[in-house]
Amino acid sequence: MQSKLWVFRDVNLTQRASLAQALSISPAIASLFLARGVTTPDEATTWMSLQAPHDPFLIPDMEQAVERLHRAVTNQEPICFYGDYDVDGITATSVYMSFFGGLGAQVRAYVPHRLREGYGLNLDAVQRLHDEGISLLVTSDCGTTSHKEIALAAQLGMDVVVTDHHHTDEEMPPAVAVLNPHRAGALYPFRGLCSAALAYKVSQAYQLRYGVAGVPLESLLDLVALATVADVVPLHDENRNFVREGLAQLSRGARCGVRALKQVAGVMRECTAETIAFKLAPRINAAGRLDDAMLGVRLLTTDNPTEAQQLADRLEQLNRERQRIEVDI
């Protein structure tokens, strides 16, 4: 086997020696820290530690979000979880469907068609969901800048909760709650969450506030890990915890959709971040790129092994088609 040649970024040698000595680590590891902007022993220790989860109620509007969700769950109002068509949006929608569906809520998922509808909320979808009886719309990975669409929802009497991690405008849309760690003045100590992680934090906040017994929160971390790696968000702070625990769950394959996806992807050993990036995520993404991203949501939320295998086979077919198209280009 050919050995790999590692090329390190140039760093301050004095800083490297100081960091290596203070932490009893090799100069190579110290160089990696410095290349990532970690320059002091305290910063490095924090970076390496598996921290306790941050308080989800430090995210702006979390209180309003879980209160509105609780009212919908209690009154059996129809809730629609509306996601983007990439891995983050698909998995975030699946987190919501798994958690709130597990509480017995009336839930449905909606992911817009990439070619016919484009990214994010659109006016036709808002009108259609209202006509179908949806009274609460919860977005994932979109919505922060959807002022017209959310204004229409409000005009129709439909409440909207936005969960999004894209950078925000100064003016917020007229939603019941806008959960975004990038909001000005946000007190949440980590801004690197993807939308699936935000969906997890909403679920965590809901469980903390109302003490409900439903889907165990830790069972959602396989989905959060998929999105965290696929969306290339910073792999430190809470994200390290999410990926560490999520990779263990992906390796066990407790979710039948994950087992089927691993089988078609030829993943026989334990899952790593590389497994997600090059094996699992491209197959989930292929659904939104070439067909219907709802295939991914159905795969990740089904309890039926036969359906899971059929959906995984379809994603494998779409991924091979994507590869052929890229070769032709």
Coordinates of C-alpha atoms in Angstrom, one line a residue:
M1 CA 0.0 0.0 0.0
Q2 CA 1.3 3.4 -1.0
S3 CA 1.9 5.6 2.1
K4 CA 0.2 9.0 2.3
L5 CA 2.3 12.2 2.3
W6 CA 0.9 14.7 4.8
V7 CA 1.6 18.3 4.0
F8 CA 1.2 20.7 7.0
R9 CA 0.3 24.4 6.7
D10 CA 3.1 26.7 7.8
V11 CA 2.6 27.8 11.4
N12 CA 4.5 29.8 14.0
L13 CA 7.1 27.4 15.3
T14 CA 7.3 29.1 18.7
Q15 CA 3.6 28.8 19.2
R16 CA 3.8 25.2 18.1
A17 CA 6.5 24.3 20.6
S18 CA 4.6 26.1 23.4
L19 CA 1.3 24.3 22.6
A20 CA 2.9 20.9 22.3
Q21 CA 4.7 21.3 25.6
A22 CA 1.7 22.6 27.5
L23 CA -0.6 19.8 26.3
S24 CA 2.0 17.0 26.0
I25 CA 1.1 16.4 22.4
S26 CA 3.3 16.0 19.3
P27 CA 4.4 19.0 17.2
A28 CA 2.3 17.5 14.4
I29 CA -0.9 17.7 16.4
A30 CA 0.0 21.2 17.6
S31 CA 0.4 22.2 14.0
L32 CA -3.1 21.0 13.2
F33 CA -4.5 23.0 16.1
L34 CA -2.8 26.2 15.0
A35 CA -3.9 25.6 11.4
R36 CA -7.5 25.7 12.7
G37 CA -7.0 28.9 14.6
V38 CA -6.7 27.1 18.0
T39 CA -3.7 28.9 19.6
T40 CA -3.9 28.5 23.3
P41 CA -3.9 25.4 25.6
D42 CA -7.4 26.4 27.0
E43 CA -8.8 26.7 23.5
A44 CA -7.3 23.3 22.6
T45 CA -8.6 21.6 25.7
T46 CA -12.1 23.0 25.0
W47 CA -11.8 21.8 21.4
M48 CA -10.9 18.3 22.4
S49 CA -13.4 17.9 25.2
L50 CA -16.8 16.3 24.7
Q51 CA -18.9 19.1 26.3
A52 CA -22.3 18.9 27.9
P53 CA -25.0 20.1 25.5
H54 CA -25.8 23.8 25.5
D55 CA -29.1 25.0 26.9
P56 CA -31.4 25.0 23.8
F57 CA -33.4 27.9 25.3
L58 CA -30.5 30.2 24.6
I59 CA -31.5 30.0 20.9
P60 CA -33.7 33.0 20.2
D61 CA -37.5 32.2 20.1
M62 CA -37.1 28.7 21.3
E63 CA -39.7 29.3 24.1
Q64 CA -42.2 30.5 21.5
A65 CA -41.4 27.6 19.2
V66 CA -41.9 24.8 21.7
E67 CA -45.1 26.4 23.1
R68 CA -46.7 26.6 19.7
L69 CA -45.6 23.0 18.9
H70 CA -47.0 21.8 22.2
R71 CA -50.4 23.4 21.5
A72 CA -50.5 21.7 18.1
V73 CA -49.5 18.3 19.6
T74 CA -52.1 18.7 22.4
N75 CA -54.9 19.8 20.1
Q76 CA -54.0 17.4 17.3
E77 CA -53.5 20.2 14.8
P78 CA -52.0 19.1 11.5
I79 CA -48.3 20.0 11.4
C80 CA -46.2 20.1 8.3
F81 CA -42.4 19.9 8.5
Y82 CA -41.1 21.6 5.4
G83 CA -37.4 20.9 4.5
D84 CA -34.8 21.7 1.9
Y85 CA -33.9 19.0 -0.7
D86 CA -30.3 18.4 0.4
V87 CA -29.1 16.0 3.1
D88 CA -29.4 18.6 5.8
G89 CA -33.0 19.5 4.9
I90 CA -34.0 15.8 4.4
T91 CA -32.5 14.7 7.7
A92 CA -33.8 17.7 9.7
T93 CA -37.3 16.9 8.4
S94 CA -36.8 13.3 9.4
V95 CA -35.7 14.3 12.9
Y96 CA -39.0 16.3 13.3
M97 CA -41.1 13.6 11.8
S98 CA -39.5 10.9 14.1
F99 CA -39.7 12.9 17.3
F100 CA -43.2 14.6 17.0
G101 CA -44.6 11.6 15.1
G102 CA -43.5 9.5 18.1
L103 CA -45.6 11.8 20.4
G104 CA -48.7 10.9 18.4
A105 CA -48.9 14.3 16.7
Q106 CA -50.6 14.7 13.3
V107 CA -47.5 15.2 11.1
R108 CA -46.6 15.3 7.5
A109 CA -43.5 16.2 5.6
Y110 CA -43.0 18.4 2.5
V111 CA -39.8 18.9 0.5
P112 CA -40.1 21.0 -2.6
H113 CA -39.1 19.6 -5.9
R114 CA -35.8 21.1 -6.9
L115 CA -36.6 21.6 -10.6
R116 CA -40.3 22.5 -10.4
E117 CA -40.3 24.6 -7.2
G118 CA -36.7 25.5 -6.4
Y119 CA -35.2 26.2 -3.0
G120 CA -37.2 27.2 0.1
L121 CA -40.7 28.2 0.8
N122 CA -42.8 29.1 -2.2
L123 CA -46.2 30.7 -2.4
D124 CA -48.0 27.9 -4.2
A125 CA -46.8 25.4 -1.6
V126 CA -48.0 27.6 1.3
Q127 CA -51.4 28.0 -0.4
R128 CA -51.7 24.3 -1.1
L129 CA -50.7 23.2 2.4
H130 CA -53.3 25.7 3.9
D131 CA -55.9 24.2 1.6
E132 CA -55.0 20.7 2.9
G133 CA -55.7 21.9 6.4
I134 CA -52.2 22.5 7.8
S135 CA -52.3 25.0 10.7
L136 CA -48.7 24.9 11.7
L137 CA -45.8 25.0 9.3
V138 CA -42.2 24.3 10.6
T139 CA -39.4 24.9 8.2
S140 CA -36.0 23.2 8.1
D141 CA -32.9 24.7 6.4
C142 CA -34.9 27.5 4.9
G143 CA -37.3 30.3 5.8
T144 CA -35.2 33.0 7.3
T145 CA -35.6 35.2 4.2
S146 CA -39.0 34.0 3.1
H147 CA -40.9 37.2 4.0
K148 CA -43.6 37.0 1.3
E149 CA -44.3 33.4 1.8
I150 CA -44.6 33.6 5.6
A151 CA -46.7 36.8 5.2
L152 CA -49.1 34.8 3.0
A153 CA -49.2 32.0 5.6
A154 CA -50.1 34.5 8.3
Q155 CA -52.8 36.0 6.1
L156 CA -54.3 32.6 5.7
G157 CA -54.2 32.0 9.4
M158 CA -51.4 29.4 9.3
D159 CA -48.6 29.8 11.9
V160 CA -44.9 29.3 10.9
V161 CA -41.9 28.3 12.9
V162 CA -38.6 28.8 11.1
T163 CA -35.6 26.7 11.9
D164 CA -32.7 27.7 9.7
H165 CA -28.9 28.1 9.9
H166 CA -28.2 30.4 7.0
H167 CA -27.1 34.0 7.7
T168 CA -30.0 36.3 8.4
D169 CA -31.4 39.6 7.3
E170 CA -31.7 42.2 10.0
E171 CA -35.5 42.1 9.6
M172 CA -37.1 38.8 10.6
P173 CA -40.1 37.4 8.7
P174 CA -43.6 37.5 10.4
A175 CA -43.3 34.0 11.9
V176 CA -44.3 32.8 15.4
A177 CA -40.6 32.0 16.0
V178 CA -37.4 32.3 14.0
L179 CA -34.8 29.9 15.3
N180 CA -31.4 30.7 13.8
P181 CA -28.1 30.7 15.7
H182 CA -26.9 33.5 13.4
R183 CA -29.5 36.0 14.6
A184 CA -28.1 39.3 15.9
G185 CA -27.8 39.2 19.6
A186 CA -28.2 35.4 19.9
L187 CA -26.8 34.2 23.2
Y188 CA -26.3 30.6 22.1
P189 CA -22.6 29.9 22.5
F190 CA -22.1 27.9 19.2
R191 CA -23.2 29.1 15.8
G192 CA -22.0 26.1 13.8
L193 CA -25.2 24.0 14.0
C194 CA -26.7 22.6 10.8
S195 CA -30.5 22.4 10.5
A196 CA -30.7 18.8 11.5
A197 CA -28.9 19.7 14.7
L198 CA -31.4 22.6 15.2
A199 CA -34.3 20.2 14.8
Y200 CA -32.6 18.1 17.5
K201 CA -32.3 21.1 19.8
V202 CA -36.0 21.9 19.3
S203 CA -36.8 18.3 20.2
Q204 CA -34.5 18.5 23.2
A205 CA -36.1 21.8 24.3
Y206 CA -39.6 20.3 23.9
Q207 CA -38.7 17.3 26.1
L208 CA -37.1 19.5 28.7
R209 CA -40.1 21.8 28.9
Y210 CA -42.9 19.2 28.8
G211 CA -41.2 16.0 30.1
V212 CA -42.7 13.9 27.4
A213 CA -41.9 10.2 26.8
G214 CA -41.6 9.5 23.2
V215 CA -38.7 8.8 20.8
P216 CA -35.4 8.8 22.8
L217 CA -33.4 11.9 21.8
E218 CA -30.2 9.9 21.4
S219 CA -31.9 7.8 18.7
L220 CA -32.0 10.9 16.5
L221 CA -28.3 11.4 16.4
D222 CA -27.6 9.2 13.4
L223 CA -29.6 11.7 11.4
V224 CA -27.8 14.6 13.0
A225 CA -24.5 13.1 12.2
L226 CA -25.4 12.5 8.6
A227 CA -26.3 16.2 8.1
T228 CA -23.4 17.6 10.2
V229 CA -20.8 15.8 8.0
A230 CA -22.7 16.3 4.7
D231 CA -23.2 20.0 5.3
V232 CA -19.5 20.6 6.2
V233 CA -20.2 22.6 9.3
P234 CA -17.4 23.0 11.9
L235 CA -16.6 19.7 13.5
H236 CA -16.1 21.0 17.1
D237 CA -18.1 22.0 20.1
E238 CA -21.5 20.3 20.1
N239 CA -21.0 19.0 16.6
R240 CA -18.2 16.7 17.8
N241 CA -20.6 15.1 20.3
F242 CA -23.3 14.7 17.7
V243 CA -21.0 13.1 15.2
R244 CA -19.3 10.8 17.8
E245 CA -22.6 9.4 19.0
G246 CA -24.3 9.5 15.6
L247 CA -21.5 7.4 14.0
A248 CA -21.9 4.8 16.6
Q249 CA -25.6 4.6 15.8
L250 CA -25.0 4.5 12.1
S251 CA -22.6 1.6 12.7
R252 CA -25.2 -0.3 14.6
G253 CA -27.8 0.4 12.0
A254 CA -30.8 0.6 14.4
R255 CA -32.8 2.5 11.8
C256 CA -34.0 0.1 9.0
G257 CA -33.6 2.8 6.4
V258 CA -30.0 3.3 7.4
R259 CA -29.4 -0.5 7.2
A260 CA -30.8 -0.6 3.7
L261 CA -28.8 2.4 2.6
K262 CA -25.6 0.9 4.0
Q263 CA -26.3 -2.3 2.2
V264 CA -26.7 -0.7 -1.3
A265 CA -23.7 1.5 -0.6
G266 CA -21.5 -1.5 0.2
V267 CA -20.8 -0.3 3.8
M268 CA -19.9 -3.4 5.7
R269 CA -17.8 -2.0 8.5
E270 CA -18.3 0.7 11.1
C271 CA -19.3 4.1 9.8
T272 CA -16.9 7.0 9.7
A273 CA -17.2 10.6 8.6
E274 CA -15.6 9.5 5.3
T275 CA -18.4 6.9 5.0
I276 CA -21.0 9.6 5.3
A277 CA -19.3 12.0 2.9
F278 CA -18.5 9.5 0.1
K279 CA -21.1 6.7 0.6
L280 CA -24.3 7.7 2.3
A281 CA -24.7 11.4 1.7
P282 CA -24.4 11.2 -2.1
R283 CA -27.1 8.7 -2.3
I284 CA -29.5 10.7 -0.2
N285 CA -28.6 13.9 -2.2
A286 CA -29.3 12.1 -5.4
A287 CA -33.0 12.0 -4.6
G288 CA -33.3 15.7 -4.5
R289 CA -31.0 16.3 -7.5
L290 CA -32.7 13.9 -10.0
D291 CA -36.1 13.0 -8.6
D292 CA -38.0 13.7 -5.4
A293 CA -36.2 14.4 -2.1
M294 CA -39.2 13.0 -0.3
L295 CA -37.7 9.6 -1.1
G296 CA -34.9 10.4 1.4
V297 CA -37.4 11.4 4.1
R298 CA -39.4 8.2 3.6
L299 CA -36.3 6.1 3.7
L300 CA -35.1 7.6 7.0
T301 CA -38.5 7.5 8.7
T302 CA -40.0 4.2 7.6
D303 CA -40.3 1.2 10.0
N304 CA -40.9 -1.2 7.2
P305 CA -37.8 -3.1 6.1
T306 CA -39.3 -4.0 2.7
E307 CA -40.2 -0.4 1.9
A308 CA -36.7 0.7 3.2
Q309 CA -35.0 -1.7 0.8
Q310 CA -37.1 -0.5 -2.2
L311 CA -36.3 3.1 -1.4
A312 CA -32.6 2.4 -0.9
D313 CA -32.6 0.6 -4.3
R314 CA -34.1 3.6 -5.9
L315 CA -31.6 6.0 -4.4
E316 CA -28.8 3.7 -5.5
Q317 CA -30.2 3.8 -9.1
L318 CA -30.4 7.6 -8.9
N319 CA -26.9 7.9 -7.6
R320 CA -25.5 5.8 -10.5
E321 CA -27.4 8.0 -12.9
R322 CA -25.9 11.1 -11.2
Q323 CA -22.4 9.6 -11.6
R324 CA -23.0 8.9 -15.3
I325 CA -24.2 12.5 -15.9
E326 CA -21.1 13.9 -14.1
V327 CA -18.9 11.7 -16.3
D328 CA -20.6 13.0 -19.4
I329 CA -20.1 16.6 -18.3

